[in-house]
Amino acid sequence: MVNKTNSQALQQETNPTALSIPQLRSMFKGQVISAGHSDYDQARTVFYGGIDRRPAVIIRVRDADEVARVIALARETGLPLAVRSGGHSVAGYSVADGGIVLDFSDMRDLQIDVEGRTAWAEAGVTAGEYTTAAGAHGLATGFGDTGSVGIGGLTLGGGVGYLVRKYGLTIDDLLAAEMVTANGQFLHVDADTNPDLFWAIRGGGGNFGVVTRFKFRLHPVGSIFGGMLFLPATPDVIASFMALAEAAPEELSAIANIMPAPPMPFLPAEQYGKLIIMAMLVYAGDASEGEKVIAPFRALATPIADMVKPMQYPEIYPPEQAGYHPIAASRTMFVDHIGRPEAEMILEYLKSSSGMMAVTQLRVLGGAMARVPVDATAFAHRKSRIMANVAALYERLEEKATHETWAANFAAALQQSDSGAYVNFLGEDGEARIRAAYPGRTWDRLREIKARYDPNNLFRLNQNILPANGR
Ligand SMILES: Cc1cc2nc3c(=O)[nH]c(=O)nc-3n(C[C@H](O)[C@H](O)[C@H](O)COP(=O)(O)OP(=O)(O)OC[C@H]3O[C@@H](n4cnc5c(N)ncnc54)[C@H](O)[C@@H]3O)c2cc1C
C-alpha cells in the first residue's frame, strides 16, 4: 500500500492535484495510461457513447495490492476515483474527468471448482467470458443479457438475467467477495465474516469498497432451449406474450424487446422499421419440455423469424459488434401488469420517438428471485413483477434534451403502483430515483454501513449513498 510520504511524493509541489506519471509507472506493474499515451483514447472509452471524459490517469491494476495503492492515491490526492470493471455503467461513472480510473481490464483470472460447483472470478471478467468458461463444464451462474457487461458492476447492483426465475439474481449466487475498503483494509466478506458488508454489496453497488474477486455458486446448466423469437408487435401479441411469460414455469425467463425491426440479415427486408417484439427466451431445463413451454409463444402470431432451438447456454451471448457506442436516453422502472391498454401506449410512444431507435424492454420477474426475503440483501425489489426499461438511441448530443423529455414522459405514462427502481439501469436520474432503488429501511441501513466503511464518501462515482453522518 502507498504510505502517505510516497503518495505525497506523487503530487507535484505547484499543483497539489497533479500526478507524476513517471513515478506512478515505477510503482505499478500494470499499465499507467495518461493523455498522450497511444492507448489513452481507447482506455477512456466506455460502452455508452456521448461520454467524452479525460481522466488524469488510468491505472490497469494487476492485484489487490495495486488496488489498495490506487485507493490510497485517490484518498491522498483528493482526485475523483472511478472504478471500472466492464465499463457499461449507464451513467458513465467508470470514467472521470481529471480523475483516477481504477481499471480491472487486466484482472480477469477465473478459477472454476467443478466438483464444488463454485468459481472465484476477478472483477475484470465479463459475463460472456465467465459463461463460456463455466459452460465448458455444463455449469453456469446467471448474469445479464449481454456478454460484454462486467461481472463487477452487474453483481454489485443485483444482476437480472436469463436464469433469474430459475436461480434468482446474480447476488443470490454470490458466496463471498474480497474487497479493499476506503482506508486500504483488505476484507473477506461472506455470510459469516463482515456480514453487514456482505449484505450491502449485494445490491448497494460500488459504494462500500472495491471488490477484487467474487466467489459464485455454479448450477448445472448444460443445454437449454431458447434464443431469439421475432413477432409482430401488436397490442394483442404484446399483452398475450406477457401473460404467457408470467404464467410459464420458472425454468423460462423471458425478455421482450419491443422496437422497430433492425436491418438484420435474417429478418425479411419488408419488416425493417416495423414494430416487432424481439424476444429472448431461455428455458433452462429439458429441451423437449422447453419446446412445449415455448410453443404458445410461437403460436401468438406467425413469427417474423424463429431462432429458438436447443443450444448450449453460452450461445445465448452472440458475438457483439466492436466499436458500438450508442448514445441513449433511458429510464428504468418496475411495473405490475402489461395488458392491452399498456401495450397500445407503449406502441404509441415508440412510434413518436425521433431517435434512430426506440425500445421498450420488458422482463418478467418472479420465481426464485421472489422467494428471497426482501431484507436479505440490499436489492429490495423481490416482489416486483416486471422490469421495464425505455430508451431512445440517438446520434447527436445536441438532441439530448428532446430524447430525455421523451424518455421521462414515456416512463411517467407507464408508471403504475410499483415505484421502485433497479440501480443498475439508472443513469443520471437524480437522488429521488436512487432512493427508489433502496426503499424504506434498506436506505437507512446502507447509509449506516457506508458511514462505517467509507465515511468520507471516497467511492462517490456511483449511484451514491451518502454516509449516515451526512458528509
Ligand atoms: C448493454 C447493456 C446491457 C445490460 N444488461 C443487463 C442485464 O441484462 N441485467 C442486469 O442486471 N444489468 C444489465 N445492465 C446494467 C449493468 O449491470 C450495469 O451497467 C453495470 O454497472 C455494468 O457493470 P460493468 O462492470 O460493466 O460497468 P462499470 O462501468 O465498469 O462499473 C459500473 C459501476 O459499478 C461499480 N463497480 C464496478 N466494478 C466494481 C468493483 N470491482 N468494485 C467496486 N465497484 C465496482 C462502480 O461504481 C462503477 O461505476 C446492462 C448494461 C448495458 C450497457
CSV table of C-alpha atoms in Angstrom, one decimal, residues 81-390:
chain,number,residue,atom,x,y,z
A,81,LEU,CA,-11.9,7.9,-8.3
A,82,ALA,CA,-13.7,5.9,-10.9
A,83,VAL,CA,-13.8,2.1,-10.7
A,84,ARG,CA,-14.1,0.3,-14.0
A,85,SER,CA,-14.8,-3.4,-14.4
A,86,GLY,CA,-16.7,-3.9,-17.7
A,87,GLY,CA,-17.3,-0.2,-18.4
A,88,HIS,CA,-21.1,-0.5,-19.0
A,89,SER,CA,-22.2,2.0,-16.4
A,90,VAL,CA,-25.4,3.6,-17.8
A,91,ALA,CA,-24.3,6.9,-16.2
A,92,GLY,CA,-20.7,6.6,-17.4
A,93,TYR,CA,-19.4,6.5,-13.8
A,94,SER,CA,-16.5,4.4,-14.7
A,95,VAL,CA,-14.5,7.3,-16.2
A,96,ALA,CA,-14.0,10.7,-14.6
A,97,ASP,CA,-12.8,14.0,-16.0
A,98,GLY,CA,-9.5,14.8,-14.3
A,99,GLY,CA,-9.8,11.8,-12.1
A,100,ILE,CA,-8.2,8.4,-11.5
A,101,VAL,CA,-9.6,5.4,-13.2
A,102,LEU,CA,-9.0,2.1,-11.4
A,103,ASP,CA,-9.3,-0.2,-14.3
A,104,PHE,CA,-9.8,-4.0,-13.9
A,105,SER,CA,-9.3,-4.9,-17.6
A,106,ASP,CA,-6.1,-6.9,-16.8
A,107,MET,CA,-7.6,-8.7,-13.7
A,108,ARG,CA,-9.5,-11.5,-15.4
A,109,ASP,CA,-8.5,-14.6,-13.6
A,110,LEU,CA,-11.2,-17.2,-13.2
A,111,GLN,CA,-10.9,-20.4,-11.1
A,112,ILE,CA,-13.6,-22.9,-11.5
A,113,ASP,CA,-14.1,-25.7,-8.9
A,114,VAL,CA,-16.1,-28.1,-11.0
A,115,GLU,CA,-16.6,-30.6,-8.1
A,116,GLY,CA,-17.5,-28.0,-5.6
A,117,ARG,CA,-19.6,-26.0,-8.1
A,118,THR,CA,-18.1,-22.7,-7.2
A,119,ALA,CA,-16.0,-20.2,-9.1
A,120,TRP,CA,-13.7,-17.3,-8.0
A,121,ALA,CA,-13.6,-14.6,-10.6
A,122,GLU,CA,-11.6,-11.4,-10.6
A,123,ALA,CA,-13.5,-8.2,-11.2
A,124,GLY,CA,-12.4,-7.7,-14.8
A,125,VAL,CA,-14.1,-10.9,-16.1
A,126,THR,CA,-17.1,-10.2,-18.3
A,127,ALA,CA,-20.4,-12.1,-18.2
A,128,GLY,CA,-19.6,-13.7,-21.5
A,129,GLU,CA,-16.1,-14.9,-20.6
A,130,TYR,CA,-17.4,-16.4,-17.3
A,131,THR,CA,-20.3,-18.1,-19.0
A,132,THR,CA,-18.2,-19.6,-21.8
A,133,ALA,CA,-15.6,-21.0,-19.3
A,134,ALA,CA,-18.2,-22.4,-16.9
A,135,GLY,CA,-20.3,-23.7,-19.8
A,136,ALA,CA,-17.4,-25.9,-20.8
A,137,HIS,CA,-18.2,-27.9,-17.6
A,138,GLY,CA,-22.0,-27.7,-18.1
A,139,LEU,CA,-22.2,-25.1,-15.3
A,140,ALA,CA,-23.5,-21.6,-15.1
A,141,THR,CA,-24.1,-18.6,-12.9
A,142,GLY,CA,-26.8,-16.2,-14.1
A,143,PHE,CA,-25.6,-12.8,-15.2
A,144,GLY,CA,-27.4,-10.4,-17.6
A,145,ASP,CA,-28.5,-10.3,-21.2
A,146,THR,CA,-25.2,-9.0,-22.7
A,147,GLY,CA,-21.9,-10.9,-22.7
A,148,SER,CA,-19.6,-7.8,-22.6
A,149,VAL,CA,-21.1,-6.4,-19.4
A,150,GLY,CA,-18.6,-6.7,-16.5
A,151,ILE,CA,-19.4,-9.0,-13.6
A,152,GLY,CA,-18.1,-6.2,-11.3
A,153,GLY,CA,-20.8,-3.6,-11.7
A,154,LEU,CA,-23.5,-6.1,-12.6
A,155,THR,CA,-23.1,-8.2,-9.5
A,156,LEU,CA,-22.8,-5.3,-7.1
A,157,GLY,CA,-26.2,-3.9,-8.3
A,158,GLY,CA,-28.1,-7.3,-8.2
A,159,GLY,CA,-27.9,-8.9,-11.7
A,160,VAL,CA,-31.0,-9.8,-13.6
A,161,GLY,CA,-30.6,-12.2,-16.5
A,162,TYR,CA,-31.7,-15.3,-18.3
A,163,LEU,CA,-31.7,-17.5,-15.1
A,164,VAL,CA,-33.4,-15.0,-12.8
A,165,ARG,CA,-36.7,-17.0,-12.4
A,166,LYS,CA,-34.9,-20.4,-12.1
A,167,TYR,CA,-32.0,-19.4,-9.9
A,168,GLY,CA,-32.6,-15.8,-8.8
A,169,LEU,CA,-30.4,-12.8,-9.1
A,170,THR,CA,-26.6,-12.9,-9.6
A,171,ILE,CA,-26.3,-11.9,-6.0
A,172,ASP,CA,-28.3,-14.9,-4.9
A,173,ASP,CA,-25.4,-17.0,-6.1
A,174,LEU,CA,-22.7,-14.7,-4.6
A,175,LEU,CA,-21.0,-16.7,-1.8
A,176,ALA,CA,-18.1,-14.4,-0.9
A,177,ALA,CA,-16.1,-11.4,-2.1
A,178,GLU,CA,-12.7,-10.0,-1.4
A,179,MET,CA,-12.6,-6.2,-1.1
A,180,VAL,CA,-10.4,-3.2,-0.4
A,181,THR,CA,-12.0,-0.5,1.7
A,182,ALA,CA,-11.6,3.3,1.6
A,183,ASN,CA,-8.9,3.1,4.3
A,184,GLY,CA,-7.0,0.4,2.5
A,185,GLN,CA,-8.1,-2.6,4.5
A,186,PHE,CA,-8.3,-6.0,2.8
A,187,LEU,CA,-11.5,-7.7,3.7
A,188,HIS,CA,-13.0,-11.1,3.0
A,189,VAL,CA,-16.8,-10.8,3.1
A,190,ASP,CA,-19.4,-13.6,3.3
A,191,ALA,CA,-22.4,-14.5,5.3
A,192,ASP,CA,-20.3,-15.1,8.4
A,193,THR,CA,-17.4,-12.6,8.0
A,194,ASN,CA,-18.3,-8.9,7.8
A,195,PRO,CA,-22.0,-9.9,7.2
A,196,ASP,CA,-23.1,-6.2,7.1
A,197,LEU,CA,-20.8,-5.5,4.2
A,198,PHE,CA,-21.9,-8.8,2.5
A,199,TRP,CA,-25.5,-7.6,2.8
A,200,ALA,CA,-24.6,-4.1,1.5
A,201,ILE,CA,-22.6,-5.2,-1.6
A,202,ARG,CA,-25.5,-7.4,-2.7
A,203,GLY,CA,-27.3,-4.5,-4.4
A,204,GLY,CA,-25.7,-1.5,-2.9
A,205,GLY,CA,-23.2,-1.0,-5.9
A,206,GLY,CA,-19.7,0.3,-5.5
A,207,ASN,CA,-20.4,2.4,-2.5
A,208,PHE,CA,-18.6,0.4,0.1
A,209,GLY,CA,-15.2,-0.6,-1.3
A,210,VAL,CA,-13.6,-2.1,-4.4
A,211,VAL,CA,-14.2,-5.7,-4.9
A,212,THR,CA,-11.2,-7.5,-6.4
A,213,ARG,CA,-12.7,-11.1,-6.6
A,214,PHE,CA,-16.1,-12.6,-6.4
A,215,LYS,CA,-17.0,-16.2,-5.4
A,216,PHE,CA,-20.1,-17.6,-7.1
A,217,ARG,CA,-22.2,-20.7,-6.9
A,218,LEU,CA,-22.5,-22.6,-10.1
A,219,HIS,CA,-25.5,-24.5,-11.3
A,220,PRO,CA,-25.7,-27.4,-13.7
A,221,VAL,CA,-26.9,-25.7,-16.9
A,222,GLY,CA,-25.8,-27.5,-19.9
A,223,SER,CA,-28.1,-27.4,-22.9
A,224,ILE,CA,-31.1,-25.1,-22.9
A,225,PHE,CA,-34.0,-24.5,-25.2
A,226,GLY,CA,-34.0,-20.8,-26.2
A,227,GLY,CA,-32.9,-18.0,-28.4
A,228,MET,CA,-34.5,-15.2,-30.3
A,229,LEU,CA,-38.1,-15.1,-31.4
A,230,PHE,CA,-39.3,-12.2,-33.6
A,231,LEU,CA,-43.1,-11.5,-33.5
A,232,PRO,CA,-45.1,-8.6,-34.9
A,233,ALA,CA,-45.7,-6.1,-32.1
A,234,THR,CA,-49.5,-5.6,-31.9
A,235,PRO,CA,-51.2,-4.8,-28.7
A,236,ASP,CA,-52.7,-8.3,-28.5
A,237,VAL,CA,-49.5,-10.1,-29.2
A,238,ILE,CA,-47.6,-8.0,-26.5
A,239,ALA,CA,-50.3,-8.5,-23.9
A,240,SER,CA,-50.6,-12.2,-24.6
A,241,PHE,CA,-46.8,-12.6,-24.6
A,242,MET,CA,-46.6,-11.0,-21.2
A,243,ALA,CA,-49.4,-13.2,-19.8
A,244,LEU,CA,-47.7,-16.3,-21.1
A,245,ALA,CA,-44.3,-15.3,-19.7
A,246,GLU,CA,-45.8,-14.7,-16.3
A,247,ALA,CA,-47.7,-18.0,-16.2
A,248,ALA,CA,-44.7,-20.0,-17.6
A,249,PRO,CA,-42.7,-22.4,-15.3
A,250,GLU,CA,-39.7,-20.9,-13.6
A,251,GLU,CA,-37.3,-22.6,-16.0
A,252,LEU,CA,-38.3,-20.0,-18.5
A,253,SER,CA,-37.0,-16.4,-18.2
A,254,ALA,CA,-38.3,-14.1,-21.0
A,255,ILE,CA,-37.3,-10.7,-22.2
A,256,ALA,CA,-39.4,-8.8,-24.7
A,257,ASN,CA,-37.7,-6.0,-26.6
A,258,ILE,CA,-40.4,-4.0,-28.4
A,259,MET,CA,-38.7,-2.0,-31.1
A,260,PRO,CA,-38.6,-1.2,-34.8
A,261,ALA,CA,-37.1,-4.2,-36.7
A,262,PRO,CA,-33.4,-3.5,-37.2
A,263,PRO,CA,-31.9,-4.4,-40.6
A,264,MET,CA,-30.7,-7.8,-39.5
A,265,PRO,CA,-29.8,-10.2,-42.3
A,266,PHE,CA,-32.1,-12.9,-41.0
A,267,LEU,CA,-35.2,-10.6,-41.0
A,268,PRO,CA,-37.2,-10.0,-44.2
A,269,ALA,CA,-36.4,-6.6,-45.6
A,270,GLU,CA,-40.0,-5.6,-45.7
A,271,GLN,CA,-40.1,-5.8,-41.9
A,272,TYR,CA,-37.3,-3.3,-41.4
A,273,GLY,CA,-38.5,-0.4,-39.3
A,274,LYS,CA,-41.8,-2.0,-38.4
A,275,LEU,CA,-42.5,-2.5,-34.7
A,276,ILE,CA,-41.7,-6.0,-33.6
A,277,ILE,CA,-41.1,-8.0,-30.4
A,278,MET,CA,-37.6,-9.3,-30.3
A,279,ALA,CA,-38.0,-11.8,-27.6
A,280,MET,CA,-35.1,-13.5,-25.8
A,281,LEU,CA,-36.2,-16.8,-24.3
A,282,VAL,CA,-34.3,-19.2,-22.1
A,283,TYR,CA,-35.8,-22.4,-20.9
A,284,ALA,CA,-33.1,-23.8,-18.6
A,285,GLY,CA,-34.2,-27.4,-18.5
A,286,ASP,CA,-35.1,-30.4,-20.6
A,287,ALA,CA,-35.2,-29.4,-24.3
A,288,SER,CA,-38.4,-31.3,-25.2
A,289,GLU,CA,-40.2,-29.8,-22.2
A,290,GLY,CA,-38.8,-26.3,-23.2
A,291,GLU,CA,-40.2,-26.8,-26.7
A,292,LYS,CA,-43.7,-27.4,-25.2
A,293,VAL,CA,-43.4,-24.4,-22.9
A,294,ILE,CA,-42.3,-22.1,-25.8
A,295,ALA,CA,-44.9,-23.4,-28.3
A,296,PRO,CA,-47.6,-21.0,-27.2
A,297,PHE,CA,-45.3,-18.0,-27.7
A,298,ARG,CA,-44.5,-19.2,-31.2
A,299,ALA,CA,-48.3,-19.5,-31.8
A,300,LEU,CA,-49.1,-15.9,-30.8
A,301,ALA,CA,-48.6,-14.8,-34.5
A,302,THR,CA,-46.7,-16.0,-37.5
A,303,PRO,CA,-43.1,-15.4,-36.3
A,304,ILE,CA,-41.1,-13.0,-38.4
A,305,ALA,CA,-38.0,-15.1,-37.5
A,306,ASP,CA,-37.7,-18.0,-35.2
A,307,MET,CA,-34.2,-18.8,-33.9
A,308,VAL,CA,-35.3,-20.7,-30.8
A,309,LYS,CA,-33.7,-24.1,-30.6
A,310,PRO,CA,-31.7,-26.4,-28.3
A,311,MET,CA,-28.3,-24.8,-27.7
A,312,GLN,CA,-25.5,-24.7,-25.1
A,313,TYR,CA,-26.2,-21.9,-22.6
A,314,PRO,CA,-23.2,-19.8,-23.5
A,315,GLU,CA,-24.6,-19.4,-27.1
A,316,ILE,CA,-27.2,-17.1,-25.7
A,317,TYR,CA,-24.5,-14.4,-25.8
A,318,PRO,CA,-23.8,-13.9,-29.5
A,319,PRO,CA,-20.7,-12.0,-30.7
A,320,GLU,CA,-21.1,-8.3,-30.2
A,321,GLN,CA,-20.3,-5.5,-32.7
A,322,ALA,CA,-16.9,-4.0,-31.8
A,323,GLY,CA,-16.9,-0.2,-31.5
A,324,TYR,CA,-20.7,0.0,-30.8
A,325,HIS,CA,-21.2,3.0,-28.5
A,326,PRO,CA,-24.8,4.2,-28.6
A,327,ILE,CA,-25.9,7.4,-27.0
A,328,ALA,CA,-29.1,6.7,-25.1
A,329,ALA,CA,-31.8,8.5,-23.1
A,330,SER,CA,-33.3,5.8,-20.9
A,331,ARG,CA,-35.5,5.3,-17.8
A,332,THR,CA,-36.0,2.2,-15.7
A,333,MET,CA,-38.9,1.1,-13.5
A,334,PHE,CA,-40.9,-1.8,-12.3
A,335,VAL,CA,-44.5,-2.3,-13.5
A,336,ASP,CA,-47.2,-4.6,-12.2
A,337,HIS,CA,-49.0,-5.5,-15.4
A,338,ILE,CA,-48.8,-5.1,-19.2
A,339,GLY,CA,-52.2,-5.7,-20.7
A,340,ARG,CA,-53.7,-4.4,-24.0
A,341,PRO,CA,-54.1,-0.7,-23.0
A,342,GLU,CA,-50.4,-0.5,-21.7
A,343,ALA,CA,-49.2,-2.3,-24.9
A,344,GLU,CA,-51.1,0.3,-27.0
A,345,MET,CA,-49.5,3.1,-25.1
A,346,ILE,CA,-46.0,1.5,-25.5
A,347,LEU,CA,-46.5,1.3,-29.2
A,348,GLU,CA,-47.7,4.9,-29.5
A,349,TYR,CA,-44.6,6.2,-27.6
A,350,LEU,CA,-42.2,4.1,-29.6
A,351,LYS,CA,-43.8,5.5,-32.8
A,352,SER,CA,-43.5,9.1,-31.5
A,353,SER,CA,-39.7,8.9,-30.9
A,354,SER,CA,-37.5,10.8,-33.2
A,355,GLY,CA,-34.5,8.7,-32.1
A,356,MET,CA,-32.7,6.5,-34.6
A,357,MET,CA,-34.0,3.6,-32.5
A,358,ALA,CA,-36.5,3.5,-29.6
A,359,VAL,CA,-37.1,0.4,-27.5
A,360,THR,CA,-39.1,-0.8,-24.6
A,361,GLN,CA,-37.7,-3.8,-22.8
A,362,LEU,CA,-40.0,-5.9,-20.5
A,363,ARG,CA,-38.5,-8.6,-18.3
A,364,VAL,CA,-40.8,-10.9,-16.4
A,365,LEU,CA,-39.5,-11.5,-12.9
A,366,GLY,CA,-40.7,-13.7,-10.0
A,367,GLY,CA,-39.7,-17.3,-9.4
A,368,ALA,CA,-36.5,-17.9,-7.4
A,369,MET,CA,-35.7,-14.2,-7.2
A,370,ALA,CA,-39.0,-13.5,-5.4
A,371,ARG,CA,-38.5,-16.2,-2.8
A,372,VAL,CA,-35.5,-14.5,-1.2
A,373,PRO,CA,-36.8,-12.3,1.7
A,374,VAL,CA,-36.9,-8.6,0.8
A,375,ASP,CA,-34.5,-7.6,3.6
A,376,ALA,CA,-31.9,-10.4,2.9
A,377,THR,CA,-29.9,-8.2,0.6
A,378,ALA,CA,-29.6,-4.5,-0.4
A,379,PHE,CA,-31.6,-5.4,-3.5
A,380,ALA,CA,-35.1,-5.0,-2.1
A,381,HIS,CA,-37.4,-5.4,-5.1
A,382,ARG,CA,-38.0,-9.1,-4.7
A,383,LYS,CA,-41.8,-8.7,-5.1
A,384,SER,CA,-41.6,-6.6,-8.3
A,385,ARG,CA,-43.3,-8.4,-11.2
A,386,ILE,CA,-42.0,-6.9,-14.4
A,387,MET,CA,-38.9,-4.7,-15.0
A,388,ALA,CA,-39.5,-2.1,-17.8
A,389,ASN,CA,-36.8,-0.1,-19.5
A,390,VAL,CA,-37.5,2.5,-22.1
